[in-house]
Amino acid sequence: MAYDFGTNTLGISNPFKPEGAAKALSGLAVVVLGVIALLGVADDLKNDMVLAWVNALLGLTLLTLGLRHAGIGLFQLFKYFVGRSVPTSLAYNHNSSEKQNAERERFQTAYDAQELESMLMGRKNATFTEPEGWIARLIHTLVPRLIFSPYPIRNFVQELGGLVCATVVGLIAFGAAYFVSASGLVGNAGVIITPILSVLLLVYLIAQWRSTSHSLAAPNMRKLQAKTAASLAKLLVFAIVVPIAIGFVYSQLNSRLAEQVQQVLTDVVAFDAWWNLLLLIVMVFAVIGLSWVMVKERLALANPSTEVSEFRENLQESVHPNEIFINIENIVLANRRYKEIPNRMYQEFDPKLQEQSQGKGSFKGKLLIETQPEFSQLNYSAKFNAFRLLATISAQILVFAGALLLFFTVQEGYQLYQFIAQQLFNLEGMSQVRVDAILHDFGLQLSGFLVLLFSWLTVAAGATILARGTNLFWAEMQFSSLLMWMKTEGTFTESKVSTGMSIHDSTRSENVVVRSSITPWIITSRVMTSTFATTGTKNLEMPRYVMQMDKNNQELQGIVGEITQFLRKREAIASITNEQDLSSAENIYRVNEASRAKSDVLIGENATSEKQKLEEQAAGKLRQDELNASS
C-alpha cells in the first residue's frame, strides 16, 4: 500500500536493527573471504590457468553473496517508513476514502466480512484452524497450544517437526535396509549395499533439510500448510525395495565380474557418510533447541479468548430511521477513530427503507467496522530476548561457516580434478597393483570432497532455517482495535403535529413526525491481531490474524450512551432559533394585540348606543300606552 505520510505517526519503530547488524557483519566477513580468493588469482595465472579461473569464479561468487547479504542487513538498519494506512485490513475495506489502498491489499486480507461477522456472532475464532496431515496432527498433539499461534509460527514448528520425523524414519529405514542386507536376504551383495544406502540416506536427509529451508520463505508462510506422512511411507518402501533390487542385479553377474565390481566399489567408495550424518543430526538438534525456547516463550503469551460485549434493546423514538444511521456512522463511530485515521469499513451500512401506504414502513441496515489498529508491544521475557539474540548471532555465524566450507569445497574439488587429469586418464597399460593403488587414492580424494560438499550443504541449509525462523520472532507485531458489528431493524409511522392553531395566534407550526420502533443489535469486541513485518516498501502488508477477542463493556456503554443521547435530543416540533425571526414574530404579536384591543373598544361603544336606542323606544311606547288609556 502507499506510504501515507502524517505528522501524527503510529509509533512503530524498526524491529530488525539487531538482526540487520548481525547480517551486515556476516556479509562483510563473506566479502573478505571473497577478496582473499581474488587476491590469489594473479599468482595462479602464472602457474595454473584453470586454478586462476576457479579462484576468480569462487571469489566473484563469494563477493556477490557477501555484498547481497550485507546489503540486506544494512537495509534492515535503514529508516523504517510506516504510513498511516498500515497494517493490512482484516477484510476488504469499503471505506470510500481508502479505495486505492483497499485495491492494493485485496489479496492480502486473511478474512472476509462474513467470517468476521460469524466470529462475533458465534463467539469463535476462525484463525485457529484444524491442522492438516498426519505429521501436523502429531505435532499439535504434542504441543497443544501451538494452534493458538499465528500461521507462520505454526508452519515453522510443523516444518521442524517434519524434519525430525524424516530424520527418525530415515534412520529406521536405514536400519531396516541394513537388516535386509546383513541377514543374507540379498546374498553376497550385502557388503556393497550398506555403503551405498548410507550415502543415499545422507542425500535424502540433506534434501529434506534444504527443502525445509525453502519452505520457510516468506511467500510460503501466508497460509497454514499441510504436513503429511506420505513421503515417510515411500521412504520405508524404498529402504526395502532398493537392497533387494541391488541384490538381484548383483546375483545376475558371474562370479569374476562380481568380484571386480566389489573390488572397484571397495576402492572407490571410500566415503564414510557417518561423519556427515552426525553433523546433520547435531545441526538439526541445535536449530530445534534454539527455536524451541523461542516458540515455548511465544506460546506462553497466547490468550485465545473469544469474548464479546452485546447490546439488544427496543426503542420507541420520534426520529426518522435515516437519522439513526447517519448519526451512528458520521458521529458515534467517527469519534472512535485512532489518531484521526478513517475506520476500516468491512460491511457498509447501506440502510434500506421500505415505505408502505399511509406513511408507514420498515427499515433495516447492517454495519461491520474496525477502528484503526493501535500498535501493542509484545511483552517478551528476558529469556526469550536472550535466546532470540543468540539464535540470530548463531545463524549469521553459520552463514559465514557455510561460505568458508564452500571455499574449501571448491579447493578440494580442484584437487580432485587435478588427480583425475593426472592419473585416471593414464590407467591403460598399468599393472593391476598400480591401478588398485590409484583407485584407492581416488577414493580418498573423492571421499574428502564429498565430506566437504555435504558439510557445506548441511551448514548452509541450517543457517537459512535458523535465520528465517528467528526472523519470524523479530518480525511479529500485534495491534489492538475495536471490532463492531451492528444490525438495526424496525418500523416507522408518520403523523402530523400542529401548534399555534388558535384564532388569536399569529404564528403557526405544522410538522410531520416520524415515530420509529427501533431494535438495535450491537456486538463489539476489543481484538488483538498479529502480523509479520518485512523490510522494503511492503513492510507491513502481510496478512493480519485475529489472535484474541476480549469484552469491552465500557466501550459499548459509551457507544450506546451517545446513540441514546442523540435520540433524546431530537426535536419533533419546528421552532424559531434565529434572533431576527424571533424579533419579527414579537412585533407581529404586538400589532395583533393592539388590533384586538381597538376592536374591543369599538364593539363596546356600539353596544352602548344600541342599548340607549332600545331604552328610548321602550320609554316612548310606555308613554303612548298611558295616553291611550286616559282617553
XYZ file of C-alpha atoms in Angstrom:
631
model
C 0.000 0.000 0.000
C 1.040 3.594 -0.475
C 3.151 5.456 2.078
C 0.616 7.895 3.557
C 2.589 10.478 5.494
C 1.105 12.196 8.522
C 2.662 14.190 11.341
C 0.757 12.106 13.874
C 2.564 8.781 13.382
C 1.554 5.318 14.574
C 4.626 4.940 16.788
C 6.014 1.842 15.010
C 9.819 1.626 15.014
C 12.183 -0.625 13.069
C 12.147 -4.099 14.721
C 15.009 -5.529 12.651
C 18.004 -3.459 13.798
C 19.755 -6.196 15.878
C 19.200 -8.750 13.136
C 20.356 -6.281 10.471
C 23.573 -5.521 12.328
C 24.396 -9.247 12.624
C 23.644 -9.797 8.929
C 25.781 -6.861 7.876
C 28.783 -8.151 9.847
C 28.324 -11.674 8.489
C 28.034 -10.370 4.945
C 31.199 -8.298 5.322
C 33.051 -11.393 6.586
C 31.958 -13.294 3.477
C 33.101 -10.356 1.337
C 36.554 -10.557 2.952
C 36.658 -14.272 2.140
C 35.817 -13.500 -1.469
C 38.545 -10.856 -1.641
C 41.065 -13.404 -0.306
C 40.103 -15.768 -3.128
C 40.504 -12.994 -5.708
C 43.905 -11.897 -4.387
C 45.444 -15.245 -5.385
C 44.258 -15.033 -8.977
C 47.273 -13.007 -10.180
C 49.786 -15.567 -8.889
C 47.703 -18.501 -10.154
C 47.708 -17.085 -13.688
C 51.453 -17.601 -13.836
C 51.287 -21.248 -12.758
C 47.842 -22.720 -13.468
C 45.233 -21.055 -15.664
C 42.478 -23.426 -14.550
C 43.110 -22.726 -10.875
C 43.130 -18.997 -11.614
C 39.706 -19.194 -13.235
C 38.378 -21.369 -10.402
C 39.551 -18.874 -7.788
C 38.221 -15.964 -9.829
C 34.762 -17.509 -10.119
C 34.817 -18.517 -6.460
C 35.869 -15.032 -5.391
C 33.206 -13.362 -7.511
C 30.566 -15.750 -6.149
C 31.544 -15.135 -2.528
C 31.837 -11.406 -3.166
C 28.358 -11.299 -4.702
C 26.792 -13.380 -1.932
C 28.554 -11.354 0.751
C 27.574 -7.981 -0.688
C 23.978 -9.137 -1.106
C 23.844 -10.439 2.470
C 25.464 -7.295 3.853
C 23.111 -5.165 1.751
C 20.090 -6.918 3.232
C 21.484 -6.353 6.718
C 22.155 -2.673 6.079
C 18.691 -2.318 4.539
C 17.254 -3.586 7.825
C 19.157 -0.812 9.614
C 17.735 1.973 7.440
C 14.816 4.184 8.425
C 11.578 2.236 8.712
C 8.879 4.040 6.735
C 5.410 3.451 8.176
C 2.433 5.314 6.704
C -0.952 5.957 8.254
C -2.688 3.182 6.268
C -0.874 0.194 7.756
C -1.350 -2.571 8.738
C -3.368 -4.682 6.307
C -7.126 -4.734 6.866
C -8.782 -7.904 8.141
C -11.163 -7.962 5.158
C -11.802 -5.832 2.093
C -12.157 -2.203 3.163
C -15.255 -0.496 1.683
C -14.437 2.946 3.092
C -14.755 5.371 0.178
C -11.691 7.368 1.247
C -9.459 4.261 1.214
C -10.311 2.794 -2.200
C -6.743 2.813 -3.546
C -5.259 1.087 -0.502
C -8.152 -1.378 -0.461
C -7.362 -2.444 -4.024
C -3.675 -2.869 -3.234
C -4.327 -5.105 -0.230
C -7.255 -7.018 -1.747
C -5.317 -10.300 -1.969
C -3.516 -9.877 1.368
C -6.556 -9.966 3.654
C -6.964 -13.061 5.831
C -10.776 -12.962 6.189
C -13.948 -11.728 4.544
C -16.845 -9.789 6.076
C -18.982 -12.899 6.546
C -16.210 -14.657 8.505
C -15.749 -11.702 10.839
C -19.495 -11.413 11.402
C -19.650 -15.141 12.143
C -16.762 -14.827 14.610
C -18.513 -12.070 16.563
C -21.931 -13.673 16.430
C -20.716 -17.192 17.243
C -18.061 -16.226 19.815
C -15.423 -18.174 17.871
C -12.077 -17.555 16.207
C -11.689 -18.789 12.633
C -7.917 -18.241 12.835
C -7.388 -21.367 14.893
C -7.982 -23.884 12.127
C -7.590 -27.626 12.433
C -4.160 -28.966 11.376
C -3.998 -30.932 8.133
C -1.901 -34.043 7.719
C -0.602 -36.846 9.926
C 2.593 -35.079 10.985
C 0.781 -31.784 11.605
C -1.714 -33.513 13.895
C 1.076 -35.308 15.722
C 2.916 -32.048 16.365
C -0.245 -30.264 17.527
C -0.969 -33.201 19.839
C 2.469 -32.922 21.414
C 2.254 -29.110 21.564
C -1.462 -28.320 22.127
C -1.007 -24.547 22.474
C 0.621 -24.358 19.052
C -2.831 -23.998 17.491
C -3.164 -20.591 19.218
C -0.155 -19.097 17.413
C -0.093 -17.267 14.050
C 0.202 -19.281 10.846
C 3.907 -18.506 10.143
C 4.934 -19.805 13.569
C 2.742 -22.891 13.181
C 4.280 -23.564 9.770
C 7.772 -23.104 11.205
C 7.160 -25.620 14.004
C 5.492 -28.061 11.594
C 8.480 -27.887 9.244
C 10.914 -28.559 12.085
C 8.723 -31.372 13.378
C 8.523 -32.865 9.893
C 12.309 -32.696 9.652
C 12.691 -34.588 12.933
C 10.215 -37.213 11.743
C 12.069 -37.539 8.427
C 15.382 -37.974 10.271
C 13.998 -40.609 12.632
C 12.203 -42.510 9.875
C 15.297 -42.278 7.657
C 17.409 -43.898 10.360
C 14.746 -46.562 10.861
C 14.656 -47.176 7.119
C 18.431 -47.476 7.038
C 18.233 -49.947 9.921
C 15.651 -51.981 8.012
C 17.822 -51.960 4.898
C 20.876 -52.932 6.925
C 18.903 -55.831 8.402
C 17.869 -56.977 4.924
C 21.464 -56.913 3.678
C 23.044 -58.363 6.824
C 20.516 -61.184 7.144
C 21.544 -62.640 3.796
C 18.238 -61.911 2.043
C 20.173 -60.234 -0.769
C 23.002 -62.773 -0.980
C 26.619 -61.676 -1.296
C 25.607 -58.117 -2.287
C 25.278 -57.104 1.354
C 28.857 -55.849 1.526
C 28.222 -53.170 -1.115
C 24.635 -52.307 -0.148
C 25.443 -50.774 3.250
C 27.811 -48.015 1.990
C 25.507 -47.237 -0.917
C 22.482 -46.942 1.365
C 24.382 -44.750 3.832
C 25.123 -42.320 1.014
C 21.502 -42.424 -0.171
C 20.310 -41.814 3.386
C 22.598 -38.791 3.688
C 21.422 -37.413 0.357
C 17.790 -37.894 1.377
C 18.212 -36.160 4.753
C 20.130 -33.243 3.258
C 17.402 -32.899 0.609
C 14.799 -32.768 3.404
C 16.956 -30.276 5.310
C 17.253 -27.954 2.314
C 13.571 -28.384 1.424
C 12.705 -27.170 4.917
C 14.821 -24.053 4.395
C 12.974 -23.255 1.148
C 9.562 -23.869 2.753
C 10.250 -21.140 5.316
C 10.448 -18.399 2.675
C 8.060 -15.501 3.374
C 5.697 -16.125 0.396
C 5.065 -19.676 1.678
C 4.090 -18.540 5.178
C 0.895 -16.631 4.440
C -1.412 -19.635 4.911
C -1.352 -22.705 7.106
C 0.406 -25.556 5.319
C -0.464 -29.242 5.472
C 2.153 -31.725 6.670
C 1.505 -35.339 5.714
C 3.464 -38.570 6.168
C 3.252 -39.755 2.553
C 6.976 -39.201 1.913
C 7.867 -41.171 5.039
C 5.877 -44.179 3.849
C 7.635 -44.019 0.474
C 10.986 -43.947 2.250
C 10.251 -47.173 4.121
C 9.223 -48.878 0.891
C 12.356 -47.532 -0.797
C 14.544 -48.891 2.006
C 13.243 -52.409 1.455
C 12.960 -52.457 -2.333
C 16.373 -50.928 -3.186
C 18.502 -53.518 -1.324
C 16.522 -56.339 -2.912
C 16.902 -54.760 -6.346
C 20.673 -54.311 -5.885
C 20.974 -57.898 -4.657
C 19.047 -59.193 -7.652
C 21.252 -57.300 -10.141
C 24.392 -58.419 -8.304
C 23.240 -62.048 -8.382
C 22.922 -61.919 -12.169
C 26.642 -61.171 -12.585
C 29.133 -64.004 -12.956
C 31.489 -64.584 -10.089
C 34.535 -62.961 -11.698
C 32.672 -59.813 -12.711
C 31.045 -59.657 -9.293
C 34.454 -59.769 -7.616
C 35.747 -56.977 -9.855
C 32.705 -54.802 -9.147
C 33.096 -55.405 -5.431
C 36.813 -54.563 -5.567
C 36.210 -51.353 -7.510
C 33.429 -50.230 -5.179
C 35.562 -51.055 -2.161
C 38.440 -48.972 -3.512
C 36.432 -46.090 -4.961
C 33.561 -45.784 -2.496
C 35.769 -44.998 0.473
C 33.367 -42.237 1.552
C 32.030 -42.690 5.060
C 28.664 -40.957 5.461
C 28.553 -41.288 9.223
C 30.503 -38.075 9.858
C 28.094 -36.060 7.757
C 25.123 -37.832 9.291
C 26.420 -36.920 12.730
C 26.936 -33.296 11.657
C 23.423 -33.170 10.228
C 21.853 -34.597 13.377
C 23.805 -32.150 15.562
C 22.678 -29.249 13.346
C 19.055 -30.405 13.490
C 19.007 -30.586 17.260
C 20.911 -27.297 17.646
C 18.450 -25.449 15.410
C 15.457 -27.096 17.075
C 16.858 -26.430 20.555
C 17.274 -22.687 19.960
C 13.944 -22.453 18.137
C 12.010 -24.411 20.741
C 12.922 -21.995 23.528
C 11.589 -19.067 21.467
C 8.469 -20.985 20.435
C 7.762 -22.028 24.026
C 8.094 -18.455 25.314
C 5.873 -17.173 22.494
C 3.189 -19.784 23.168
C 3.124 -18.705 26.821
C 1.848 -15.286 25.685
C -1.145 -16.762 23.854
C -4.537 -15.828 25.306
C -7.129 -17.336 22.942
C -10.216 -15.694 24.440
C -13.331 -15.301 22.275
C -15.473 -12.930 24.332
C -17.647 -10.085 23.088
C -19.938 -7.421 24.528
C -23.530 -7.304 23.346
C -26.436 -4.854 23.434
C -30.029 -5.587 22.377
C -32.959 -3.278 23.055
C -36.211 -1.947 21.632
C -36.556 1.839 21.498
C -39.592 3.981 20.693
C -38.393 7.342 19.434
C -39.666 10.196 17.291
C -36.896 10.163 14.710
C -36.566 9.282 11.055
C -34.634 5.983 10.513
C -32.130 7.649 8.208
C -31.145 9.990 11.021
C -30.186 6.978 13.149
C -27.821 5.584 10.532
C -26.294 8.978 9.773
C -25.594 9.655 13.437
C -24.029 6.254 14.104
C -21.738 6.367 11.086
C -20.748 10.041 10.989
C -20.639 10.927 14.679
C -20.600 7.965 17.063
C -18.095 5.835 15.159
C -16.103 8.786 13.843
C -15.465 9.770 17.471
C -13.673 6.441 17.963
C -11.049 6.897 15.274
C -7.474 6.303 16.386
C -5.284 9.336 15.655
C -7.935 10.674 13.242
C -7.380 7.769 10.828
C -10.518 6.590 8.955
C -12.136 3.437 10.260
C -11.994 0.206 8.225
C -15.459 -0.473 6.809
C -15.852 -4.190 6.133
C -19.615 -4.060 5.633
C -21.265 -0.781 4.695
C -24.387 0.371 6.496
C -26.393 0.853 3.275
C -29.765 1.323 5.087
C -32.840 0.065 3.278
C -36.202 1.786 3.881
C -39.348 0.087 2.607
C -42.114 2.670 2.589
C -45.719 1.482 2.609
C -49.052 3.262 2.258
C -50.374 5.885 4.687
C -46.954 6.938 5.953
C -45.922 3.542 7.287
C -42.891 1.374 6.539
C -39.952 -0.651 7.791
C -36.201 -0.268 7.731
C -33.037 -2.326 8.289
C -29.273 -1.948 7.980
C -26.010 -3.718 8.835
C -22.569 -2.447 9.710
C -19.204 -4.134 10.313
C -16.387 -1.784 11.200
C -12.898 -1.821 12.731
C -11.112 1.173 14.145
C -7.546 1.891 13.054
C -5.366 -0.779 14.757
C -3.178 0.583 17.532
C 0.324 -0.874 17.871
C 0.686 -3.023 21.006
C 4.169 -4.143 22.048
C 4.571 -7.853 22.841
C 5.842 -8.383 26.378
C 8.583 -10.939 25.760
C 10.505 -12.359 28.691
C 14.220 -11.712 29.247
C 14.889 -15.377 28.450
C 13.154 -15.041 25.089
C 15.093 -11.892 24.190
C 18.396 -13.564 25.100
C 17.719 -16.684 23.032
C 16.410 -14.644 20.106
C 19.635 -12.655 20.012
C 21.701 -15.841 20.458
C 19.834 -17.571 17.609
C 20.339 -14.532 15.364
C 24.076 -14.402 16.002
C 24.384 -18.196 15.625
C 22.576 -18.104 12.282
C 24.952 -15.463 10.922
C 27.989 -17.396 12.198
C 26.650 -20.415 10.318
C 26.270 -18.247 7.206
C 29.970 -17.424 7.349
C 30.837 -21.062 8.169
C 28.869 -22.139 5.103
C 30.802 -19.687 2.925
C 34.068 -20.969 4.407
C 33.072 -24.586 3.678
C 32.182 -23.567 0.123
C 35.667 -22.082 -0.233
C 37.354 -25.315 0.918
C 34.923 -27.482 -1.082
C 35.881 -25.724 -4.303
C 39.571 -26.077 -3.462
C 39.126 -29.783 -2.740
C 37.139 -30.170 -5.932
C 40.010 -28.663 -7.895
C 42.405 -31.105 -6.251
C 40.117 -33.960 -7.277
C 40.060 -32.615 -10.838
C 43.850 -32.486 -10.918
C 44.104 -36.084 -9.682
C 41.639 -37.282 -12.310
C 43.530 -35.408 -15.040
C 46.911 -36.780 -13.963
C 46.148 -40.375 -13.007
C 42.833 -41.846 -14.086
C 43.239 -41.000 -17.776
C 46.515 -42.972 -17.843
C 45.266 -46.271 -16.365
C 45.693 -48.148 -19.631
C 48.862 -50.245 -19.652
C 49.451 -50.046 -15.898
C 49.791 -53.093 -13.681
C 46.813 -54.215 -11.610
C 48.597 -53.281 -8.397
C 49.212 -49.759 -9.643
C 45.617 -49.437 -10.835
C 44.344 -50.560 -7.436
C 46.557 -48.025 -5.702
C 45.354 -45.214 -7.963
C 41.717 -46.178 -7.458
C 42.298 -46.247 -3.720
C 43.835 -42.776 -3.785
C 40.964 -41.578 -5.966
C 38.513 -42.951 -3.423
C 40.226 -40.990 -0.660
C 40.190 -37.786 -2.752
C 36.529 -38.295 -3.620
C 35.687 -39.015 0.000
C 37.280 -35.774 1.173
C 35.433 -33.802 -1.482
C 32.061 -35.384 -0.619
C 32.588 -34.764 3.113
C 33.155 -31.062 2.448
C 30.344 -30.857 -0.104
C 27.734 -32.418 2.175
C 29.028 -30.398 5.135
C 28.601 -27.188 3.141
C 25.052 -28.157 2.094
C 24.177 -29.047 5.694
C 25.574 -25.903 7.298
C 24.209 -23.554 4.615
C 20.706 -25.015 4.899
C 20.894 -24.922 8.722
C 21.887 -21.252 8.607
C 18.931 -20.479 6.340
C 16.454 -22.356 8.552
C 17.678 -20.726 11.755
C 17.844 -17.255 10.179
C 14.347 -17.435 8.675
C 12.878 -18.944 11.819
C 14.460 -16.318 14.051
C 13.297 -13.584 11.688
C 9.695 -14.526 12.491
C 10.220 -13.635 16.140
C 11.750 -10.267 15.231
C 9.002 -9.543 12.720
C 5.823 -10.281 14.685
C 3.775 -7.209 15.599
C 0.488 -7.042 17.458
C -2.267 -4.445 17.166
C -5.322 -3.663 19.274
C -8.552 -2.390 17.705
C -12.303 -2.173 18.198
C -14.305 -4.551 16.015
C -18.013 -3.732 15.939
C -20.974 -5.384 14.242
C -24.394 -3.725 14.284
C -27.775 -4.664 12.863
C -30.681 -2.246 13.156
C -34.265 -3.119 12.231
C -37.638 -1.569 12.942
C -40.809 0.092 11.681
C -41.935 3.702 11.389
C -45.195 5.654 11.070
C -45.844 9.272 10.089
C -48.232 11.684 11.844
C -48.854 15.457 11.833
C -48.339 17.700 14.854
C -49.647 21.285 14.620
C -49.173 24.152 17.058
C -50.408 27.791 17.072
C -53.880 26.926 15.721
C -55.854 29.421 17.887
C -57.769 32.268 16.125
C -55.677 34.700 18.111
C -52.239 33.073 17.243
C -50.130 34.964 14.743
C -47.614 32.111 14.065
C -48.332 28.516 13.304
C -46.152 25.345 13.005
C -47.175 22.156 11.251
C -44.750 19.150 11.482
C -44.749 15.631 10.119
C -43.400 13.470 12.965
C -41.939 10.021 12.228
C -42.417 7.644 15.107
C -39.898 4.782 14.884
C -39.764 1.484 16.699
C -36.037 0.700 16.694
C -34.431 -2.653 17.571
C -30.634 -2.302 17.512
C -28.351 -5.311 17.977
C -24.730 -4.345 18.662
C -21.812 -6.741 19.221
C -18.364 -5.338 19.927
C -15.011 -6.785 20.904
C -11.546 -5.469 21.589
C -9.498 -7.674 19.247
C -5.755 -8.332 19.353
C -4.356 -9.044 15.902
C -0.939 -10.196 14.769
C 1.023 -9.616 11.571
C 4.609 -10.120 10.443
C 6.642 -7.191 9.235
C 9.210 -7.259 6.452
C 11.709 -4.764 5.094
C 11.124 -2.696 1.994
C 8.122 -0.937 0.526
C 5.746 -3.703 1.659
C 6.939 -3.732 5.238
C 3.517 -4.237 6.866
C 1.444 -5.827 4.110
C 1.413 -9.424 5.328
C -1.995 -10.829 6.346
C -3.196 -9.888 9.825
C -4.633 -12.619 12.064
C -7.108 -12.271 14.950
C -5.456 -13.862 17.978
C -7.616 -12.641 20.863
C -11.146 -11.280 21.396
C -11.913 -9.546 24.701
C -15.035 -7.990 26.175
C -15.244 -4.198 26.111
C -18.368 -3.365 28.105
C -17.210 0.163 28.842
C -16.700 0.988 25.166
C -20.072 -0.494 24.302
C -21.795 1.532 27.028
C -20.207 4.684 25.620
C -21.482 3.890 22.126
C -24.994 3.120 23.348
C -24.964 6.228 25.556
C -24.114 8.501 22.616
C -26.818 6.939 20.446
C -29.413 7.301 23.215
C -28.402 10.882 23.913
C -28.830 11.728 20.252
C -32.322 10.207 20.196
C -33.374 12.064 23.345
C -32.299 15.456 21.982
C -34.204 15.215 18.721
C -36.837 17.981 18.149
C -40.183 16.904 16.757
C -41.664 20.450 16.509
C -40.019 23.173 14.481
C -39.102 26.288 16.423
C -37.562 29.685 15.722
C -33.939 29.954 16.810
C -32.865 32.989 14.753
C -32.857 36.283 16.722
C -34.227 38.336 13.818
C -37.065 35.868 13.263
C -37.902 35.997 16.970
C -37.952 39.828 16.869
C -40.208 39.828 13.793
C -42.602 37.356 15.410
C -42.726 39.528 18.552
C -43.519 42.649 16.515
C -46.317 40.843 14.718
C -47.670 39.681 18.062
C -47.736 43.273 19.380
C -49.544 44.501 16.298
C -52.108 41.763 16.702
C -52.551 42.627 20.371
C -53.130 46.283 19.516
C -55.604 45.362 16.801
C -57.591 43.160 19.171
C -57.710 45.936 21.813
C -59.111 48.546 19.334
C -61.717 46.101 18.142
C -62.884 45.548 21.710
C -63.359 49.355 22.261
C -65.405 49.807 19.093
C -67.554 46.850 19.945
C -68.216 48.305 23.428
C -69.273 51.758 22.071
C -71.630 50.220 19.539
C -73.241 48.080 22.186
C -73.934 51.191 24.421
C -75.590 53.198 21.645
C -77.835 50.304 20.737
C -78.911 49.932 24.356
C -79.832 53.596 24.603
C -81.931 53.358 21.466
C -83.800 50.368 22.829
C -84.435 52.125 26.134
C -85.769 55.256 24.348
C -88.024 53.111 22.179
C -89.339 51.293 25.266
C -89.998 54.601 27.098
C -91.847 56.076 24.126
C -94.004 53.025 23.868
C -94.970 53.256 27.595
C -95.950 56.907 27.230
C -98.116 56.104 24.209
C -99.820 53.325 26.110
C -100.630 55.717 29.031
C -102.160 58.327 26.673
C -104.368 55.726 25.064
C -105.628 54.526 28.462
C -106.602 58.067 29.691
C -108.568 58.849 26.586
